[in-house]
Amino acid sequence: MPKLKIKRNIGSLEKQEARAALVFVLPFFIGFLIFQFAPLFYAFFISFVDLNNFKPLNAVQWVGLANYIAIWNDPIAISSYLKSFYYTLLYVPCLTVVGFIAAVLLNKHFYLKSFSRSLFLMPYVANIVAISMVFSLLFDPFGGVVNALLKGLGIVNPPLWFASSQMAIPTTAMVAVWLNFPFQMIVYLAALQGVSKDLYEAADMDGASKLTKLVRITLPIVSPTSFFLIITATIGSFQNFTIFNALTKGGPGTASRVSSLNIYEEAFSFNHYSYAAAQAIVLFLIIMVISVVQWGGQKKWVHY
């Protein structure tokens, strides 16, 4: 076959593959424009006006940076961002460690392993509202099972859990870890099963301990997985509105009023749409900066 004809056939095949790829990517791209980019652009626009429910659209005025300046003069808004940071610092490390430990345990050979894996997945598929109701009963400071057990063990003044201004966020983080660790566990399980057994056998021949094999072999090899899970968990922790709304509603007082909950309250309880949009844009920028920092830092500890 002449070389020119072969080149034409290859070029035609590449064009067909490019069209096929476009067909597969196009639905996601259209969905991104409609459900992600358009709301973000709209939120960015209304953060510079004074839109609310009590004002007709023809009376909406351009206010520039007034909404953003108001955030820095609002102690509740600033406090909500700090509470989100606090929640992230508790939630992400605990979630990653618990998910990894569960994956290591379930990666071993034991009786009823498949059933155990299914059992561990139950929190992830359960309804978050139902789970919130159960944990509200368990951690009821005055009649809950947890405090009854603690008193039975001799603890006279057990924590008030969701009713305590100091314990509301840690308790919510604990429930969120229990709810979401199965996803981390599944991803870590897939990563662990990709680690070559030859490496462990070579380490055994060198007399390496289990801890050495974990630190020198397992953790470096699964580090790309750890990075993916940490960065997605961090983003999710700043957007974790549902569990706070179901468990604490920002209380007691404003002790657990994280930024996502505060944005919701400003928009739909106080009709401050533009002010809430400005807070949402600030939250978006915070998440983006943290993601960029994490992306830059991963070069020092992630091994591809």
PDB file of C-alpha atoms in Angstrom:
ATOM      1  CA  MET A   1       0.000   0.000   0.000  1.00  0.00           C
ATOM      2  CA  PRO A   2       1.445   3.428  -0.946  1.00  0.00           C
ATOM      3  CA  LYS A   3       2.741   5.497   1.981  1.00  0.00           C
ATOM      4  CA  LEU A   4       0.469   8.435   1.077  1.00  0.00           C
ATOM      5  CA  LYS A   5      -2.639   6.221   1.316  1.00  0.00           C
ATOM      6  CA  ILE A   6      -1.472   4.832   4.672  1.00  0.00           C
ATOM      7  CA  LYS A   7      -1.042   8.373   6.023  1.00  0.00           C
ATOM      8  CA  ARG A   8      -4.531   9.316   4.811  1.00  0.00           C
ATOM      9  CA  ASN A   9      -6.044   6.266   6.531  1.00  0.00           C
ATOM     10  CA  ILE A  10      -4.253   7.093   9.792  1.00  0.00           C
ATOM     11  CA  GLY A  11      -5.398  10.722   9.578  1.00  0.00           C
ATOM     12  CA  SER A  12      -8.989   9.641   8.943  1.00  0.00           C
ATOM     13  CA  LEU A  13      -8.878   7.241  11.916  1.00  0.00           C
ATOM     14  CA  GLU A  14      -7.522   9.972  14.199  1.00  0.00           C
ATOM     15  CA  LYS A  15     -10.342  12.323  13.135  1.00  0.00           C
ATOM     16  CA  GLN A  16     -12.938   9.623  13.861  1.00  0.00           C
ATOM     17  CA  GLU A  17     -11.421   9.046  17.302  1.00  0.00           C
ATOM     18  CA  ALA A  18     -11.436  12.794  17.974  1.00  0.00           C
ATOM     19  CA  ARG A  19     -15.141  13.016  17.017  1.00  0.00           C
ATOM     20  CA  ALA A  20     -15.968  10.017  19.220  1.00  0.00           C
ATOM     21  CA  ALA A  21     -14.098  11.602  22.143  1.00  0.00           C
ATOM     22  CA  LEU A  22     -15.988  14.853  21.594  1.00  0.00           C
ATOM     23  CA  VAL A  23     -19.331  13.002  21.723  1.00  0.00           C
ATOM     24  CA  PHE A  24     -18.407  11.453  25.086  1.00  0.00           C
ATOM     25  CA  VAL A  25     -17.046  14.701  26.574  1.00  0.00           C
ATOM     26  CA  LEU A  26     -19.789  17.013  25.297  1.00  0.00           C
ATOM     27  CA  PRO A  27     -22.548  16.001  27.821  1.00  0.00           C
ATOM     28  CA  PHE A  28     -20.203  16.630  30.734  1.00  0.00           C
ATOM     29  CA  PHE A  29     -19.059  19.930  29.228  1.00  0.00           C
ATOM     30  CA  ILE A  30     -22.660  21.111  28.698  1.00  0.00           C
ATOM     31  CA  GLY A  31     -23.580  20.046  32.249  1.00  0.00           C
ATOM     32  CA  PHE A  32     -20.555  21.909  33.608  1.00  0.00           C
ATOM     33  CA  LEU A  33     -21.569  25.102  31.790  1.00  0.00           C
ATOM     34  CA  ILE A  34     -25.199  24.920  32.965  1.00  0.00           C
ATOM     35  CA  PHE A  35     -24.831  23.655  36.539  1.00  0.00           C
ATOM     36  CA  GLN A  36     -21.338  24.831  37.550  1.00  0.00           C
ATOM     37  CA  PHE A  37     -20.057  27.739  35.517  1.00  0.00           C
ATOM     38  CA  ALA A  38     -23.370  29.629  35.026  1.00  0.00           C
ATOM     39  CA  PRO A  39     -24.295  29.646  38.788  1.00  0.00           C
ATOM     40  CA  LEU A  40     -20.745  30.679  39.671  1.00  0.00           C
ATOM     41  CA  PHE A  41     -20.843  33.533  37.159  1.00  0.00           C
ATOM     42  CA  TYR A  42     -24.302  34.593  38.404  1.00  0.00           C
ATOM     43  CA  ALA A  43     -23.149  34.515  42.040  1.00  0.00           C
ATOM     44  CA  PHE A  44     -20.089  36.571  41.118  1.00  0.00           C
ATOM     45  CA  PHE A  45     -22.299  39.143  39.352  1.00  0.00           C
ATOM     46  CA  ILE A  46     -24.929  39.545  42.088  1.00  0.00           C
ATOM     47  CA  SER A  47     -22.202  39.890  44.736  1.00  0.00           C
ATOM     48  CA  PHE A  48     -21.625  43.396  43.306  1.00  0.00           C
ATOM     49  CA  VAL A  49     -25.294  44.518  43.515  1.00  0.00           C
ATOM     50  CA  ASP A  50     -27.880  44.794  46.323  1.00  0.00           C
ATOM     51  CA  LEU A  51     -30.305  42.046  45.260  1.00  0.00           C
ATOM     52  CA  ASN A  52     -32.887  40.764  47.749  1.00  0.00           C
ATOM     53  CA  ASN A  53     -36.468  39.497  47.752  1.00  0.00           C
ATOM     54  CA  PHE A  54     -37.990  42.803  48.858  1.00  0.00           C
ATOM     55  CA  LYS A  55     -36.654  44.830  45.956  1.00  0.00           C
ATOM     56  CA  PRO A  56     -37.839  44.691  42.307  1.00  0.00           C
ATOM     57  CA  LEU A  57     -35.180  43.899  39.738  1.00  0.00           C
ATOM     58  CA  ASN A  58     -35.389  47.367  38.159  1.00  0.00           C
ATOM     59  CA  ALA A  59     -34.448  48.880  41.547  1.00  0.00           C
ATOM     60  CA  VAL A  60     -31.312  46.752  42.018  1.00  0.00           C
ATOM     61  CA  GLN A  61     -28.229  48.951  42.168  1.00  0.00           C
ATOM     62  CA  TRP A  62     -24.537  48.380  41.597  1.00  0.00           C
ATOM     63  CA  VAL A  63     -22.736  48.581  44.976  1.00  0.00           C
ATOM     64  CA  GLY A  64     -19.233  47.523  43.930  1.00  0.00           C
ATOM     65  CA  LEU A  65     -17.178  45.956  46.720  1.00  0.00           C
ATOM     66  CA  ALA A  66     -19.596  46.966  49.492  1.00  0.00           C
ATOM     67  CA  ASN A  67     -20.701  43.368  50.144  1.00  0.00           C
ATOM     68  CA  TYR A  68     -17.094  42.173  50.357  1.00  0.00           C
ATOM     69  CA  ILE A  69     -16.151  45.018  52.713  1.00  0.00           C
ATOM     70  CA  ALA A  70     -19.167  44.161  54.870  1.00  0.00           C
ATOM     71  CA  ILE A  71     -17.844  40.619  55.323  1.00  0.00           C
ATOM     72  CA  TRP A  72     -14.711  41.873  57.089  1.00  0.00           C
ATOM     73  CA  ASN A  73     -16.897  43.956  59.440  1.00  0.00           C
ATOM     74  CA  ASP A  74     -19.181  40.992  60.205  1.00  0.00           C
ATOM     75  CA  PRO A  75     -17.827  38.945  63.171  1.00  0.00           C
ATOM     76  CA  ILE A  76     -20.267  36.087  62.496  1.00  0.00           C
ATOM     77  CA  ALA A  77     -19.096  35.754  58.875  1.00  0.00           C
ATOM     78  CA  ILE A  78     -15.411  35.819  59.847  1.00  0.00           C
ATOM     79  CA  SER A  79     -16.104  33.381  62.674  1.00  0.00           C
ATOM     80  CA  SER A  80     -17.911  31.036  60.256  1.00  0.00           C
ATOM     81  CA  TYR A  81     -14.836  30.844  58.017  1.00  0.00           C
ATOM     82  CA  LEU A  82     -12.634  30.091  61.043  1.00  0.00           C
ATOM     83  CA  LYS A  83     -15.071  27.379  62.173  1.00  0.00           C
ATOM     84  CA  SER A  84     -14.883  25.825  58.723  1.00  0.00           C
ATOM     85  CA  PHE A  85     -11.076  25.767  59.031  1.00  0.00           C
ATOM     86  CA  TYR A  86     -11.376  24.164  62.467  1.00  0.00           C
ATOM     87  CA  TYR A  87     -13.796  21.551  61.171  1.00  0.00           C
ATOM     88  CA  THR A  88     -11.488  20.783  58.215  1.00  0.00           C
ATOM     89  CA  LEU A  89      -8.485  20.348  60.520  1.00  0.00           C
ATOM     90  CA  LEU A  90     -10.438  17.792  62.565  1.00  0.00           C
ATOM     91  CA  TYR A  91     -12.315  16.068  59.766  1.00  0.00           C
ATOM     92  CA  VAL A  92      -9.758  15.518  56.984  1.00  0.00           C
ATOM     93  CA  PRO A  93      -6.898  13.873  58.997  1.00  0.00           C
ATOM     94  CA  CYS A  94      -9.314  11.655  60.954  1.00  0.00           C
ATOM     95  CA  LEU A  95     -11.185  10.636  57.803  1.00  0.00           C
ATOM     96  CA  THR A  96      -7.973   9.756  55.955  1.00  0.00           C
ATOM     97  CA  VAL A  97      -6.483   7.762  58.845  1.00  0.00           C
ATOM     98  CA  VAL A  98      -9.703   5.847  59.598  1.00  0.00           C
ATOM     99  CA  GLY A  99     -10.242   5.062  55.902  1.00  0.00           C
ATOM    100  CA  PHE A 100      -6.668   3.809  55.517  1.00  0.00           C
ATOM    101  CA  ILE A 101      -6.758   1.649  58.663  1.00  0.00           C
ATOM    102  CA  ALA A 102     -10.090   0.113  57.625  1.00  0.00           C
ATOM    103  CA  ALA A 103      -8.689  -0.643  54.154  1.00  0.00           C
ATOM    104  CA  VAL A 104      -5.558  -2.287  55.621  1.00  0.00           C
ATOM    105  CA  LEU A 105      -7.668  -4.467  57.922  1.00  0.00           C
ATOM    106  CA  LEU A 106     -10.106  -5.474  55.176  1.00  0.00           C
ATOM    107  CA  ASN A 107      -7.258  -6.198  52.763  1.00  0.00           C
ATOM    108  CA  LYS A 108      -6.219  -9.187  54.877  1.00  0.00           C
ATOM    109  CA  HIS A 109      -7.588 -12.712  54.452  1.00  0.00           C
ATOM    110  CA  PHE A 110     -10.152 -13.676  57.087  1.00  0.00           C
ATOM    111  CA  TYR A 111     -13.494 -15.431  57.409  1.00  0.00           C
ATOM    112  CA  LEU A 112     -16.546 -13.516  56.082  1.00  0.00           C
ATOM    113  CA  LYS A 113     -14.363 -10.847  54.460  1.00  0.00           C
ATOM    114  CA  SER A 114     -16.920 -10.004  51.732  1.00  0.00           C
ATOM    115  CA  PHE A 115     -19.704  -9.683  54.314  1.00  0.00           C
ATOM    116  CA  SER A 116     -17.491  -7.443  56.476  1.00  0.00           C
ATOM    117  CA  ARG A 117     -16.757  -5.165  53.520  1.00  0.00           C
ATOM    118  CA  SER A 118     -20.484  -4.828  52.806  1.00  0.00           C
ATOM    119  CA  LEU A 119     -21.101  -4.058  56.485  1.00  0.00           C
ATOM    120  CA  PHE A 120     -18.511  -1.274  56.439  1.00  0.00           C
ATOM    121  CA  LEU A 121     -20.223   0.273  53.404  1.00  0.00           C
ATOM    122  CA  MET A 122     -23.576   0.686  55.136  1.00  0.00           C
ATOM    123  CA  PRO A 123     -22.937   4.171  56.612  1.00  0.00           C
ATOM    124  CA  TYR A 124     -22.046   5.550  53.168  1.00  0.00           C
ATOM    125  CA  VAL A 125     -25.329   4.433  51.570  1.00  0.00           C
ATOM    126  CA  ALA A 126     -27.538   5.331  54.535  1.00  0.00           C
ATOM    127  CA  ASN A 127     -29.724   8.437  54.549  1.00  0.00           C
ATOM    128  CA  ILE A 128     -27.897  11.305  56.229  1.00  0.00           C
ATOM    129  CA  VAL A 129     -31.053  12.640  57.914  1.00  0.00           C
ATOM    130  CA  ALA A 130     -31.819   9.228  59.439  1.00  0.00           C
ATOM    131  CA  ILE A 131     -28.225   8.925  60.631  1.00  0.00           C
ATOM    132  CA  SER A 132     -28.398  12.417  62.130  1.00  0.00           C
ATOM    133  CA  MET A 133     -31.541  11.460  64.072  1.00  0.00           C
ATOM    134  CA  VAL A 134     -29.877   8.327  65.422  1.00  0.00           C
ATOM    135  CA  PHE A 135     -26.733  10.178  66.539  1.00  0.00           C
ATOM    136  CA  SER A 136     -28.834  12.959  68.075  1.00  0.00           C
ATOM    137  CA  LEU A 137     -30.489  10.328  70.267  1.00  0.00           C
ATOM    138  CA  LEU A 138     -27.212   8.555  71.051  1.00  0.00           C
ATOM    139  CA  PHE A 139     -25.435  11.790  72.043  1.00  0.00           C
ATOM    140  CA  ASP A 140     -28.370  13.327  73.892  1.00  0.00           C
ATOM    141  CA  PRO A 141     -26.590  14.863  76.921  1.00  0.00           C
ATOM    142  CA  PHE A 142     -29.478  14.170  79.315  1.00  0.00           C
ATOM    143  CA  GLY A 143     -30.844  10.798  78.234  1.00  0.00           C
ATOM    144  CA  GLY A 144     -28.560   9.427  75.554  1.00  0.00           C
ATOM    145  CA  VAL A 145     -26.960   6.004  75.521  1.00  0.00           C
ATOM    146  CA  VAL A 146     -23.403   7.357  75.245  1.00  0.00           C
ATOM    147  CA  ASN A 147     -23.584   9.508  78.368  1.00  0.00           C
ATOM    148  CA  ALA A 148     -25.374   6.717  80.261  1.00  0.00           C
ATOM    149  CA  LEU A 149     -22.426   4.419  79.468  1.00  0.00           C
ATOM    150  CA  LEU A 150     -19.910   7.103  80.463  1.00  0.00           C
ATOM    151  CA  LYS A 151     -21.689   7.643  83.778  1.00  0.00           C
ATOM    152  CA  GLY A 152     -21.702   3.879  84.265  1.00  0.00           C
ATOM    153  CA  LEU A 153     -17.906   3.959  83.843  1.00  0.00           C
ATOM    154  CA  GLY A 154     -17.628   6.539  86.601  1.00  0.00           C
ATOM    155  CA  ILE A 155     -17.450   9.787  84.570  1.00  0.00           C
ATOM    156  CA  VAL A 156     -19.548  12.202  86.629  1.00  0.00           C
ATOM    157  CA  ASN A 157     -19.767  15.054  84.125  1.00  0.00           C
ATOM    158  CA  PRO A 158     -19.796  13.579  80.597  1.00  0.00           C
ATOM    159  CA  PRO A 159     -19.619  15.949  77.593  1.00  0.00           C
ATOM    160  CA  LEU A 160     -22.724  17.744  76.347  1.00  0.00           C
ATOM    161  CA  TRP A 161     -21.800  16.799  72.741  1.00  0.00           C
ATOM    162  CA  PHE A 162     -23.994  18.744  70.270  1.00  0.00           C
ATOM    163  CA  ALA A 163     -25.311  20.982  73.074  1.00  0.00           C
ATOM    164  CA  SER A 164     -21.826  22.199  74.026  1.00  0.00           C
ATOM    165  CA  SER A 165     -20.258  25.204  72.285  1.00  0.00           C
ATOM    166  CA  GLN A 166     -16.824  23.527  72.586  1.00  0.00           C
ATOM    167  CA  MET A 167     -17.907  20.020  71.534  1.00  0.00           C
ATOM    168  CA  ALA A 168     -20.480  20.729  68.781  1.00  0.00           C
ATOM    169  CA  ILE A 169     -17.968  20.894  65.907  1.00  0.00           C
ATOM    170  CA  PRO A 170     -15.763  17.960  67.080  1.00  0.00           C
ATOM    171  CA  THR A 171     -18.856  15.800  67.603  1.00  0.00           C
ATOM    172  CA  THR A 172     -20.186  16.693  64.152  1.00  0.00           C
ATOM    173  CA  ALA A 173     -16.766  15.921  62.642  1.00  0.00           C
ATOM    174  CA  MET A 174     -16.798  12.531  64.375  1.00  0.00           C
ATOM    175  CA  VAL A 175     -20.210  11.677  62.889  1.00  0.00           C
ATOM    176  CA  ALA A 176     -19.091  12.912  59.449  1.00  0.00           C
ATOM    177  CA  VAL A 177     -15.993  10.680  59.611  1.00  0.00           C
ATOM    178  CA  TRP A 178     -18.141   7.672  60.485  1.00  0.00           C
ATOM    179  CA  LEU A 179     -20.485   8.545  57.612  1.00  0.00           C
ATOM    180  CA  ASN A 180     -17.858   9.109  54.906  1.00  0.00           C
ATOM    181  CA  PHE A 181     -14.912   6.825  55.701  1.00  0.00           C
ATOM    182  CA  PRO A 182     -16.279   3.928  53.544  1.00  0.00           C
ATOM    183  CA  PHE A 183     -15.521   5.925  50.392  1.00  0.00           C
ATOM    184  CA  GLN A 184     -11.923   6.454  51.524  1.00  0.00           C
ATOM    185  CA  MET A 185     -11.735   2.778  52.445  1.00  0.00           C
ATOM    186  CA  ILE A 186     -12.873   1.602  48.986  1.00  0.00           C
ATOM    187  CA  VAL A 187     -10.343   3.787  47.168  1.00  0.00           C
ATOM    188  CA  TYR A 188      -7.538   2.738  49.522  1.00  0.00           C
ATOM    189  CA  LEU A 189      -8.517  -0.929  49.067  1.00  0.00           C
ATOM    190  CA  ALA A 190      -8.087  -0.584  45.305  1.00  0.00           C
ATOM    191  CA  ALA A 191      -4.707   1.090  45.820  1.00  0.00           C
ATOM    192  CA  LEU A 192      -3.494  -1.543  48.310  1.00  0.00           C
ATOM    193  CA  GLN A 193      -4.384  -4.376  45.967  1.00  0.00           C
ATOM    194  CA  GLY A 194      -2.160  -2.749  43.345  1.00  0.00           C
ATOM    195  CA  VAL A 195       0.951  -2.968  45.554  1.00  0.00           C
ATOM    196  CA  SER A 196       3.269  -5.702  44.276  1.00  0.00           C
ATOM    197  CA  LYS A 197       3.705  -8.634  46.670  1.00  0.00           C
ATOM    198  CA  ASP A 198       7.289  -8.988  45.445  1.00  0.00           C
ATOM    199  CA  LEU A 199       8.186  -5.843  47.379  1.00  0.00           C
ATOM    200  CA  TYR A 200       6.854  -7.307  50.637  1.00  0.00           C
ATOM    201  CA  GLU A 201       8.627 -10.627  49.994  1.00  0.00           C
ATOM    202  CA  ALA A 202      11.913  -8.797  49.381  1.00  0.00           C
ATOM    203  CA  ALA A 203      11.378  -6.817  52.596  1.00  0.00           C
ATOM    204  CA  ASP A 204      10.709 -10.072  54.501  1.00  0.00           C
ATOM    205  CA  MET A 205      13.982 -11.476  53.242  1.00  0.00           C
ATOM    206  CA  ASP A 206      15.748  -8.353  54.563  1.00  0.00           C
ATOM    207  CA  GLY A 207      14.074  -8.851  57.952  1.00  0.00           C
ATOM    208  CA  ALA A 208      11.911  -5.719  57.779  1.00  0.00           C
ATOM    209  CA  SER A 209       9.241  -5.329  60.454  1.00  0.00           C
ATOM    210  CA  LYS A 210       5.544  -4.709  59.672  1.00  0.00           C
ATOM    211  CA  LEU A 211       5.930  -1.045  60.623  1.00  0.00           C
ATOM    212  CA  THR A 212       8.934  -0.650  58.306  1.00  0.00           C
ATOM    213  CA  LYS A 213       7.038  -2.237  55.423  1.00  0.00           C
ATOM    214  CA  LEU A 214       4.122   0.087  56.084  1.00  0.00           C
ATOM    215  CA  VAL A 215       6.269   3.228  56.182  1.00  0.00           C
ATOM    216  CA  ARG A 216       8.789   2.354  53.453  1.00  0.00           C
ATOM    217  CA  ILE A 217       6.586   0.444  50.978  1.00  0.00           C
ATOM    218  CA  THR A 218       2.846   0.833  51.481  1.00  0.00           C
ATOM    219  CA  LEU A 219       2.545   4.536  52.291  1.00  0.00           C
ATOM    220  CA  PRO A 220       4.833   5.779  49.455  1.00  0.00           C
ATOM    221  CA  ILE A 221       3.085   3.604  46.871  1.00  0.00           C
ATOM    222  CA  VAL A 222      -0.422   4.687  47.901  1.00  0.00           C
ATOM    223  CA  SER A 223       0.659   8.341  48.283  1.00  0.00           C
ATOM    224  CA  PRO A 224      -1.050   9.426  44.979  1.00  0.00           C
ATOM    225  CA  THR A 225      -4.278   7.921  46.342  1.00  0.00           C
ATOM    226  CA  SER A 226      -3.772   9.710  49.665  1.00  0.00           C
ATOM    227  CA  PHE A 227      -3.279  13.011  47.848  1.00  0.00           C
ATOM    228  CA  PHE A 228      -6.462  12.542  45.813  1.00  0.00           C
ATOM    229  CA  LEU A 229      -8.492  11.645  48.918  1.00  0.00           C
ATOM    230  CA  ILE A 230      -7.083  14.506  51.018  1.00  0.00           C
ATOM    231  CA  ILE A 231      -7.730  17.177  48.403  1.00  0.00           C
ATOM    232  CA  THR A 232     -11.290  15.967  47.705  1.00  0.00           C
ATOM    233  CA  ALA A 233     -12.024  15.624  51.442  1.00  0.00           C
ATOM    234  CA  THR A 234     -10.740  19.169  52.057  1.00  0.00           C
ATOM    235  CA  ILE A 235     -12.998  20.612  49.367  1.00  0.00           C
ATOM    236  CA  GLY A 236     -15.944  18.586  50.687  1.00  0.00           C
ATOM    237  CA  SER A 237     -15.322  19.679  54.281  1.00  0.00           C
ATOM    238  CA  PHE A 238     -15.783  23.349  53.359  1.00  0.00           C
ATOM    239  CA  GLN A 239     -19.047  22.490  51.560  1.00  0.00           C
ATOM    240  CA  ASN A 240     -20.412  20.201  54.279  1.00  0.00           C
ATOM    241  CA  PHE A 241     -23.705  22.003  54.781  1.00  0.00           C
ATOM    242  CA  THR A 242     -26.078  19.040  55.116  1.00  0.00           C
ATOM    243  CA  ILE A 243     -24.675  17.386  58.214  1.00  0.00           C
ATOM    244  CA  PHE A 244     -24.389  20.653  60.169  1.00  0.00           C
ATOM    245  CA  ASN A 245     -27.915  21.614  59.183  1.00  0.00           C
ATOM    246  CA  ALA A 246     -29.218  18.187  60.261  1.00  0.00           C
ATOM    247  CA  LEU A 247     -27.272  17.894  63.522  1.00  0.00           C
ATOM    248  CA  THR A 248     -26.745  21.350  65.024  1.00  0.00           C
ATOM    249  CA  LYS A 249     -28.300  24.002  62.750  1.00  0.00           C
ATOM    250  CA  GLY A 250     -25.286  26.121  63.679  1.00  0.00           C
ATOM    251  CA  GLY A 251     -25.928  25.927  67.421  1.00  0.00           C
ATOM    252  CA  PRO A 252     -25.756  26.210  70.289  1.00  0.00           C
ATOM    253  CA  GLY A 253     -25.951  29.908  69.477  1.00  0.00           C
ATOM    254  CA  THR A 254     -23.519  30.286  66.586  1.00  0.00           C
ATOM    255  CA  ALA A 255     -20.955  27.836  67.969  1.00  0.00           C
ATOM    256  CA  SER A 256     -21.106  25.523  64.933  1.00  0.00           C
ATOM    257  CA  ARG A 257     -22.247  28.004  62.297  1.00  0.00           C
ATOM    258  CA  VAL A 258     -19.752  27.105  59.563  1.00  0.00           C
ATOM    259  CA  SER A 259     -19.432  29.185  56.388  1.00  0.00           C
ATOM    260  CA  SER A 260     -21.732  27.074  54.183  1.00  0.00           C
ATOM    261  CA  LEU A 261     -24.474  27.233  56.824  1.00  0.00           C
ATOM    262  CA  ASN A 262     -23.958  30.961  57.319  1.00  0.00           C
ATOM    263  CA  ILE A 263     -24.253  31.569  53.555  1.00  0.00           C
ATOM    264  CA  TYR A 264     -27.519  29.616  53.505  1.00  0.00           C
ATOM    265  CA  GLU A 265     -28.891  31.574  56.458  1.00  0.00           C
ATOM    266  CA  GLU A 266     -27.956  34.927  54.914  1.00  0.00           C
ATOM    267  CA  ALA A 267     -29.579  34.014  51.579  1.00  0.00           C
ATOM    268  CA  PHE A 268     -32.732  32.157  52.538  1.00  0.00           C
ATOM    269  CA  SER A 269     -33.490  33.319  56.090  1.00  0.00           C
ATOM    270  CA  PHE A 270     -32.505  37.005  55.826  1.00  0.00           C
ATOM    271  CA  ASN A 271     -32.975  37.502  52.034  1.00  0.00           C
ATOM    272  CA  HIS A 272     -29.464  38.948  51.703  1.00  0.00           C
ATOM    273  CA  TYR A 273     -28.813  37.324  48.339  1.00  0.00           C
ATOM    274  CA  SER A 274     -25.971  39.591  47.256  1.00  0.00           C
ATOM    275  CA  TYR A 275     -24.246  39.463  50.642  1.00  0.00           C
ATOM    276  CA  ALA A 276     -24.555  35.649  50.686  1.00  0.00           C
ATOM    277  CA  ALA A 277     -23.171  35.506  47.126  1.00  0.00           C
ATOM    278  CA  ALA A 278     -20.163  37.594  48.208  1.00  0.00           C
ATOM    279  CA  GLN A 279     -19.537  35.176  51.092  1.00  0.00           C
ATOM    280  CA  ALA A 280     -19.831  32.240  48.694  1.00  0.00           C
ATOM    281  CA  ILE A 281     -17.281  33.799  46.334  1.00  0.00           C
ATOM    282  CA  VAL A 282     -14.879  34.324  49.259  1.00  0.00           C
ATOM    283  CA  LEU A 283     -15.381  30.677  50.262  1.00  0.00           C
ATOM    284  CA  PHE A 284     -14.700  29.635  46.660  1.00  0.00           C
ATOM    285  CA  LEU A 285     -11.442  31.628  46.672  1.00  0.00           C
ATOM    286  CA  ILE A 286     -10.404  30.104  50.024  1.00  0.00           C
ATOM    287  CA  ILE A 287     -10.987  26.573  48.698  1.00  0.00           C
ATOM    288  CA  MET A 288      -9.116  27.393  45.491  1.00  0.00           C
ATOM    289  CA  VAL A 289      -6.095  28.799  47.382  1.00  0.00           C
ATOM    290  CA  ILE A 290      -5.964  25.773  49.699  1.00  0.00           C
ATOM    291  CA  SER A 291      -6.195  23.416  46.694  1.00  0.00           C
ATOM    292  CA  VAL A 292      -3.360  25.251  44.932  1.00  0.00           C
ATOM    293  CA  VAL A 293      -1.209  25.053  48.086  1.00  0.00           C
ATOM    294  CA  GLN A 294      -1.962  21.341  48.437  1.00  0.00           C
ATOM    295  CA  TRP A 295      -1.173  20.798  44.751  1.00  0.00           C
ATOM    296  CA  GLY A 296       2.182  22.538  45.160  1.00  0.00           C
ATOM    297  CA  GLY A 297       3.004  20.700  48.389  1.00  0.00           C
ATOM    298  CA  GLN A 298       2.268  17.242  46.961  1.00  0.00           C
ATOM    299  CA  LYS A 299       5.569  17.292  45.024  1.00  0.00           C
ATOM    300  CA  LYS A 300       7.407  16.754  48.321  1.00  0.00           C
ATOM    301  CA  TRP A 301       5.581  13.649  49.511  1.00  0.00           C
ATOM    302  CA  VAL A 302       3.642  12.055  46.635  1.00  0.00           C
ATOM    303  CA  HIS A 303       5.540   9.388  44.649  1.00  0.00           C
ATOM    304  CA  TYR A 304       4.276   8.659  41.123  1.00  0.00           C
TER     305      TYR A 304
END
